[in-house]
């Protein structure tokens, strides 16, 4: 029945600051309607998963974790360093790939993943 995600939507306290941060830091081109369309690429996948309230995979006070798949995590980290965005969690390597966390301007942790 489900063919894919139609979008991710959330409220923000400071729309312009958050739009500018996602544009500069993650190079997401935000359009005039305050969003963008990210088209899937071959080999890309979206994971939808539930976690218990006390699971330590991400902070328990954060209800949702955004995870963006990147082409090259080392290149992404270099970009983050150049623009002064610190890692909230250093590289973690597992059988699922490589991961780091950063924080957006409102304190939401975001996971960057190289498969």
XYZ file of N, CA, C and O in Angstrom:
460
model
N 0.807 -1.186 0.000
C 0.000 0.000 0.000
C 0.866 1.272 0.000
O 0.586 2.205 -0.724
N 1.902 1.321 0.809
C 2.755 2.510 0.895
C 3.835 2.428 -0.174
O 4.523 1.425 -0.304
N 4.036 3.514 -0.917
C 5.095 3.490 -1.917
C 6.312 4.298 -1.529
O 7.349 4.188 -2.146
N 6.228 5.083 -0.484
C 7.377 5.857 -0.026
C 6.930 6.999 0.860
O 5.738 7.195 1.079
N 7.878 7.752 1.365
C 7.557 8.903 2.191
C 7.143 10.060 1.304
O 7.760 10.332 0.283
N 6.118 10.769 1.714
C 5.658 11.933 0.992
C 6.326 13.205 1.493
O 6.355 14.210 0.802
N 6.882 13.184 2.692
C 7.553 14.365 3.211
C 7.833 14.258 4.691
O 7.349 13.361 5.377
N 8.618 15.185 5.162
C 8.911 15.334 6.583
C 8.561 16.777 6.906
O 9.047 17.703 6.260
N 7.711 16.983 7.904
C 7.228 18.317 8.240
C 7.380 18.531 9.736
O 7.052 17.640 10.514
N 7.866 19.715 10.149
C 7.864 20.039 11.567
C 7.828 21.539 11.767
O 8.151 22.303 10.880
N 7.429 21.917 12.951
C 7.343 23.323 13.306
C 8.701 23.818 13.785
O 9.494 23.049 14.322
N 8.944 25.123 13.602
C 10.197 25.705 14.035
C 9.935 27.066 14.663
O 8.973 27.747 14.296
N 10.772 27.437 15.613
C 10.615 28.720 16.297
C 11.119 29.876 15.443
O 10.626 30.986 15.540
N 12.140 29.647 14.623
C 12.730 30.714 13.823
C 12.956 30.202 12.409
O 14.027 29.677 12.087
N 11.955 30.362 11.569
C 11.948 29.796 10.227
C 13.177 30.199 9.411
O 13.833 29.346 8.825
N 13.509 31.480 9.376
C 14.631 31.931 8.546
C 15.959 31.361 9.014
O 16.791 30.947 8.209
N 16.195 31.333 10.322
C 17.445 30.785 10.858
C 17.572 29.305 10.500
O 18.612 28.850 10.039
N 16.503 28.557 10.697
C 16.540 27.114 10.421
C 16.703 26.858 8.924
O 17.495 26.015 8.510
N 15.972 27.600 8.082
C 16.111 27.444 6.626
C 17.547 27.721 6.192
O 18.136 26.945 5.427
N 18.111 28.815 6.670
C 19.480 29.176 6.305
C 20.482 28.142 6.792
O 21.437 27.809 6.089
N 20.286 27.599 7.995
C 21.208 26.603 8.543
C 21.189 25.328 7.690
O 22.234 24.819 7.302
N 20.008 24.822 7.380
C 19.917 23.590 6.584
C 20.482 23.813 5.180
O 21.088 22.914 4.601
N 20.310 25.008 4.660
C 20.858 25.328 3.345
C 22.384 25.381 3.377
O 23.056 24.795 2.540
N 22.940 26.064 4.360
C 24.393 26.228 4.454
C 25.081 24.943 4.895
O 26.061 24.512 4.302
N 24.569 24.330 5.935
C 25.244 23.180 6.543
C 25.048 21.906 5.739
O 25.997 21.172 5.481
N 23.824 21.621 5.343
C 23.539 20.366 4.647
C 23.361 20.549 3.146
O 23.071 19.594 2.434
N 23.525 21.776 2.675
C 23.426 22.105 1.251
C 22.089 21.666 0.651
O 22.010 21.210 -0.482
N 21.029 21.840 1.446
C 19.676 21.580 0.973
C 19.131 22.906 0.455
O 19.035 23.877 1.202
N 18.799 22.956 -0.807
C 18.280 24.188 -1.400
C 16.810 24.340 -1.027
O 15.954 23.626 -1.533
N 16.554 25.277 -0.109
C 15.196 25.510 0.371
C 14.519 26.533 -0.539
O 15.021 27.631 -0.729
N 13.359 26.168 -1.096
C 12.629 27.039 -2.016
C 11.768 28.058 -1.258
O 11.645 27.997 -0.035
N 11.141 28.957 -2.003
C 10.308 30.022 -1.422
C 9.155 29.487 -0.580
O 8.656 30.180 0.289
N 8.714 28.281 -0.840
C 7.606 27.708 -0.079
C 8.095 27.023 1.207
O 7.363 26.315 1.873
N 9.370 27.288 1.564
C 9.985 26.814 2.813
C 10.283 25.320 2.812
O 10.352 24.694 3.868
N 10.479 24.745 1.660
C 10.801 23.332 1.577
C 11.548 23.023 0.296
O 11.889 23.912 -0.479
N 11.818 21.759 0.092
C 12.497 21.290 -1.104
C 12.026 19.880 -1.414
O 11.418 19.218 -0.574
N 12.319 19.419 -2.591
C 12.029 18.040 -2.977
C 13.368 17.332 -3.110
O 14.230 17.757 -3.877
N 13.562 16.288 -2.338
C 14.772 15.473 -2.425
C 14.389 14.215 -3.184
O 13.597 13.404 -2.700
N 14.924 14.069 -4.368
C 14.560 12.929 -5.212
C 15.478 11.747 -4.898
O 16.692 11.900 -4.837
N 14.902 10.574 -4.718
C 15.716 9.394 -4.417
C 16.693 9.083 -5.544
O 16.388 9.283 -6.719
N 17.855 8.626 -5.167
C 18.856 8.184 -6.129
C 18.946 6.667 -6.072
O 18.620 6.050 -5.057
N 19.418 6.074 -7.141
C 19.567 4.630 -7.195
C 20.438 4.153 -6.037
O 21.482 4.732 -5.757
N 20.001 3.135 -5.348
C 20.759 2.574 -4.235
C 20.463 3.256 -2.909
O 20.943 2.834 -1.869
N 19.670 4.326 -2.929
C 19.309 5.032 -1.705
C 18.078 4.368 -1.114
O 17.255 3.797 -1.828
N 17.943 4.457 0.174
C 16.779 3.862 0.807
C 16.362 4.727 1.988
O 17.151 5.500 2.514
N 15.110 4.628 2.383
C 14.598 5.328 3.549
C 14.159 4.286 4.560
O 13.410 3.364 4.223
N 14.617 4.436 5.772
C 14.279 3.494 6.840
C 13.242 4.136 7.748
O 13.384 5.290 8.137
N 12.205 3.408 8.073
C 11.176 3.835 9.009
C 11.226 2.847 10.153
O 11.013 1.651 9.952
N 11.535 3.316 11.364
C 11.740 2.390 12.471
C 11.271 3.002 13.779
O 11.413 4.207 14.003
N 10.742 2.174 14.652
C 10.314 2.596 15.984
C 11.378 2.232 17.018
O 12.100 1.244 16.859
N 11.453 3.021 18.077
C 12.348 2.766 19.195
C 11.538 2.888 20.489
O 10.616 3.697 20.560
N 11.900 2.110 21.500
C 11.230 2.259 22.792
C 11.625 3.596 23.413
O 12.634 4.204 23.025
N 10.845 4.078 24.366
C 11.099 5.373 24.986
C 12.478 5.471 25.631
O 13.045 6.547 25.700
N 13.004 4.366 26.127
C 14.291 4.410 26.837
C 15.453 3.873 26.005
O 16.544 3.684 26.523
N 15.261 3.672 24.711
C 16.334 3.208 23.827
C 17.418 4.281 23.747
O 17.127 5.464 23.644
N 18.668 3.872 23.787
C 19.780 4.837 23.813
C 20.359 5.132 22.424
O 21.408 5.744 22.325
N 19.665 4.751 21.364
C 20.166 5.010 20.016
C 20.260 6.500 19.708
O 21.084 6.927 18.910
N 19.403 7.303 20.318
C 19.493 8.763 20.277
C 18.833 9.275 21.554
O 18.156 8.527 22.253
N 19.061 10.546 21.916
C 18.593 11.060 23.212
C 17.103 10.831 23.442
O 16.283 11.073 22.553
N 16.769 10.380 24.623
C 15.372 10.050 24.940
C 14.470 11.274 24.940
O 13.273 11.154 24.721
N 15.019 12.486 25.155
C 14.182 13.690 25.134
C 13.836 14.134 23.709
O 12.999 14.996 23.505
N 14.457 13.530 22.715
C 14.176 13.856 21.314
C 13.281 12.756 20.749
O 13.665 11.601 20.678
N 12.081 13.144 20.319
C 11.104 12.161 19.858
C 11.417 11.569 18.494
O 11.053 10.438 18.215
N 12.085 12.339 17.629
C 12.341 11.920 16.255
C 13.794 12.215 15.912
O 14.327 13.239 16.315
N 14.446 11.328 15.187
C 15.818 11.567 14.721
C 15.807 11.634 13.205
O 15.339 10.712 12.540
N 16.278 12.756 12.659
C 16.457 12.855 11.211
C 17.774 12.198 10.843
O 18.780 12.387 11.524
N 17.770 11.443 9.775
C 18.974 10.771 9.292
C 19.065 11.054 7.802
O 18.153 10.729 7.053
N 20.168 11.712 7.415
C 20.406 11.995 6.002
C 21.542 11.117 5.505
O 22.601 11.055 6.130
N 21.325 10.449 4.389
C 22.371 9.631 3.777
C 23.263 10.543 2.941
O 22.776 11.385 2.185
N 24.577 10.410 3.115
C 25.538 11.233 2.373
C 26.407 10.336 1.501
O 26.551 9.146 1.765
N 26.997 10.931 0.449
C 27.866 10.169 -0.449
C 29.180 9.806 0.220
O 29.651 8.678 0.120
N 29.804 10.775 0.894
C 31.140 10.598 1.462
C 31.173 11.307 2.809
O 31.197 12.539 2.872
N 31.172 10.539 3.890
C 31.110 11.119 5.227
C 32.346 11.948 5.547
O 32.232 13.017 6.155
N 33.525 11.508 5.111
C 34.738 12.282 5.377
C 34.675 13.646 4.691
O 35.053 14.662 5.281
N 34.193 13.684 3.471
C 34.028 14.950 2.742
C 32.998 15.837 3.453
O 33.181 17.053 3.566
N 31.932 15.235 3.937
C 30.904 15.979 4.667
C 31.485 16.572 5.948
O 31.233 17.732 6.273
N 32.275 15.796 6.664
C 32.899 16.289 7.902
C 33.839 17.450 7.595
O 33.872 18.448 8.326
N 34.587 17.364 6.512
C 35.464 18.479 6.119
C 34.645 19.740 5.867
O 35.021 20.830 6.297
N 33.529 19.603 5.179
C 32.636 20.743 4.935
C 32.154 21.323 6.267
O 32.165 22.544 6.470
N 31.730 20.466 7.179
C 31.241 20.927 8.482
C 32.335 21.676 9.238
O 32.075 22.731 9.834
N 33.560 21.140 9.213
C 34.679 21.800 9.889
C 34.945 23.172 9.283
O 35.180 24.145 10.001
N 34.900 23.276 7.953
C 35.170 24.540 7.260
C 34.167 25.628 7.623
O 34.531 26.805 7.663
N 32.930 25.252 7.887
C 31.927 26.265 8.213
C 31.658 26.355 9.719
O 30.753 27.074 10.148
N 32.438 25.623 10.515
C 32.361 25.752 11.965
C 31.227 25.021 12.646
O 30.779 25.426 13.716
N 30.756 23.927 12.058
C 29.703 23.128 12.684
C 30.359 21.932 13.374
O 30.903 21.052 12.708
N 30.322 21.896 14.708
C 30.963 20.797 15.431
C 30.143 19.509 15.350
O 28.925 19.545 15.180
N 30.829 18.403 15.481
C 30.144 17.116 15.565
C 29.605 16.962 16.983
O 30.298 17.247 17.950
N 28.372 16.504 17.096
C 27.782 16.221 18.401
C 28.138 14.802 18.835
O 28.021 14.448 20.001
N 28.576 13.992 17.878
C 29.028 12.625 18.141
C 30.028 12.287 17.050
O 29.762 12.516 15.871
N 31.185 11.787 17.441
C 32.220 11.429 16.474
C 31.801 10.228 15.637
O 30.806 9.563 15.938
N 32.598 9.942 14.630
C 32.275 8.840 13.709
C 32.088 7.523 14.465
O 32.896 7.154 15.303
N 30.994 6.887 14.150
C 30.711 5.548 14.655
C 30.622 4.640 13.437
O 29.934 4.951 12.471
N 31.346 3.540 13.476
C 31.355 2.593 12.358
C 30.706 1.294 12.832
O 31.026 0.787 13.905
N 29.771 0.801 12.035
C 29.120 -0.468 12.353
C 28.894 -1.236 11.070
O 29.251 -0.766 9.986
N 28.234 -2.366 11.165
C 27.946 -3.155 9.973
C 26.945 -2.432 9.068
O 26.772 -2.787 7.909
N 26.290 -1.373 9.579
C 25.316 -0.616 8.794
C 25.936 0.569 8.063
O 25.287 1.192 7.234
N 27.184 0.918 8.399
C 27.851 2.039 7.758
C 28.553 2.939 8.757
O 28.858 2.523 9.872
N 28.789 4.194 8.352
C 29.447 5.183 9.206
C 28.448 6.286 9.530
O 27.690 6.709 8.659
N 28.497 6.770 10.776
C 27.523 7.741 11.255
C 28.204 8.846 12.055
O 29.178 8.585 12.757
N 27.677 10.069 11.961
C 28.010 11.162 12.878
C 26.715 11.902 13.195
O 25.713 11.748 12.489
N 26.760 12.692 14.269
C 25.628 13.547 14.622
C 26.081 14.992 14.617
O 27.219 15.313 14.971
N 25.157 15.878 14.222
C 25.329 17.317 14.375
C 24.035 17.854 14.982
O 23.028 17.140 15.026
N 24.068 19.109 15.453
C 22.874 19.743 16.016
C 22.425 20.884 15.138
O 23.249 21.673 14.682
N 21.113 20.985 14.919
C 20.593 22.139 14.182
C 20.445 23.317 15.152
O 20.682 23.162 16.355
N 20.066 24.504 14.671
C 20.002 25.679 15.541
C 19.024 25.564 16.706
O 19.130 26.293 17.676
N 18.078 24.654 16.621
C 17.111 24.480 17.708
C 17.453 23.281 18.590
O 16.644 22.846 19.399
N 18.669 22.730 18.423
C 19.135 21.661 19.293
C 18.729 20.258 18.876
O 19.007 19.304 19.592
N 18.083 20.106 17.720
C 17.734 18.763 17.243
C 18.985 18.069 16.747
O 19.714 18.622 15.927
N 19.216 16.867 17.210
C 20.329 16.083 16.680
C 19.936 15.519 15.330
O 18.803 15.076 15.126
N 20.876 15.550 14.413
C 20.685 15.036 13.060
C 21.791 14.030 12.801
O 22.964 14.302 13.079
N 21.432 12.881 12.285
C 22.408 11.846 11.985
C 22.752 11.889 10.509
O 21.855 11.983 9.659
N 24.040 11.859 10.198
C 24.529 11.774 8.821
C 25.115 10.382 8.653
O 25.903 9.920 9.483
N 24.764 9.723 7.559
C 25.058 8.298 7.377
C 25.659 8.046 5.999
O 25.112 8.457 4.992
N 26.785 7.368 5.999
C 27.358 6.841 4.751
C 27.190 5.341 4.783
O 27.704 4.663 5.664
N 26.446 4.829 3.814
C 26.155 3.388 3.752
C 27.333 2.630 3.189
O 28.005 3.064 2.301
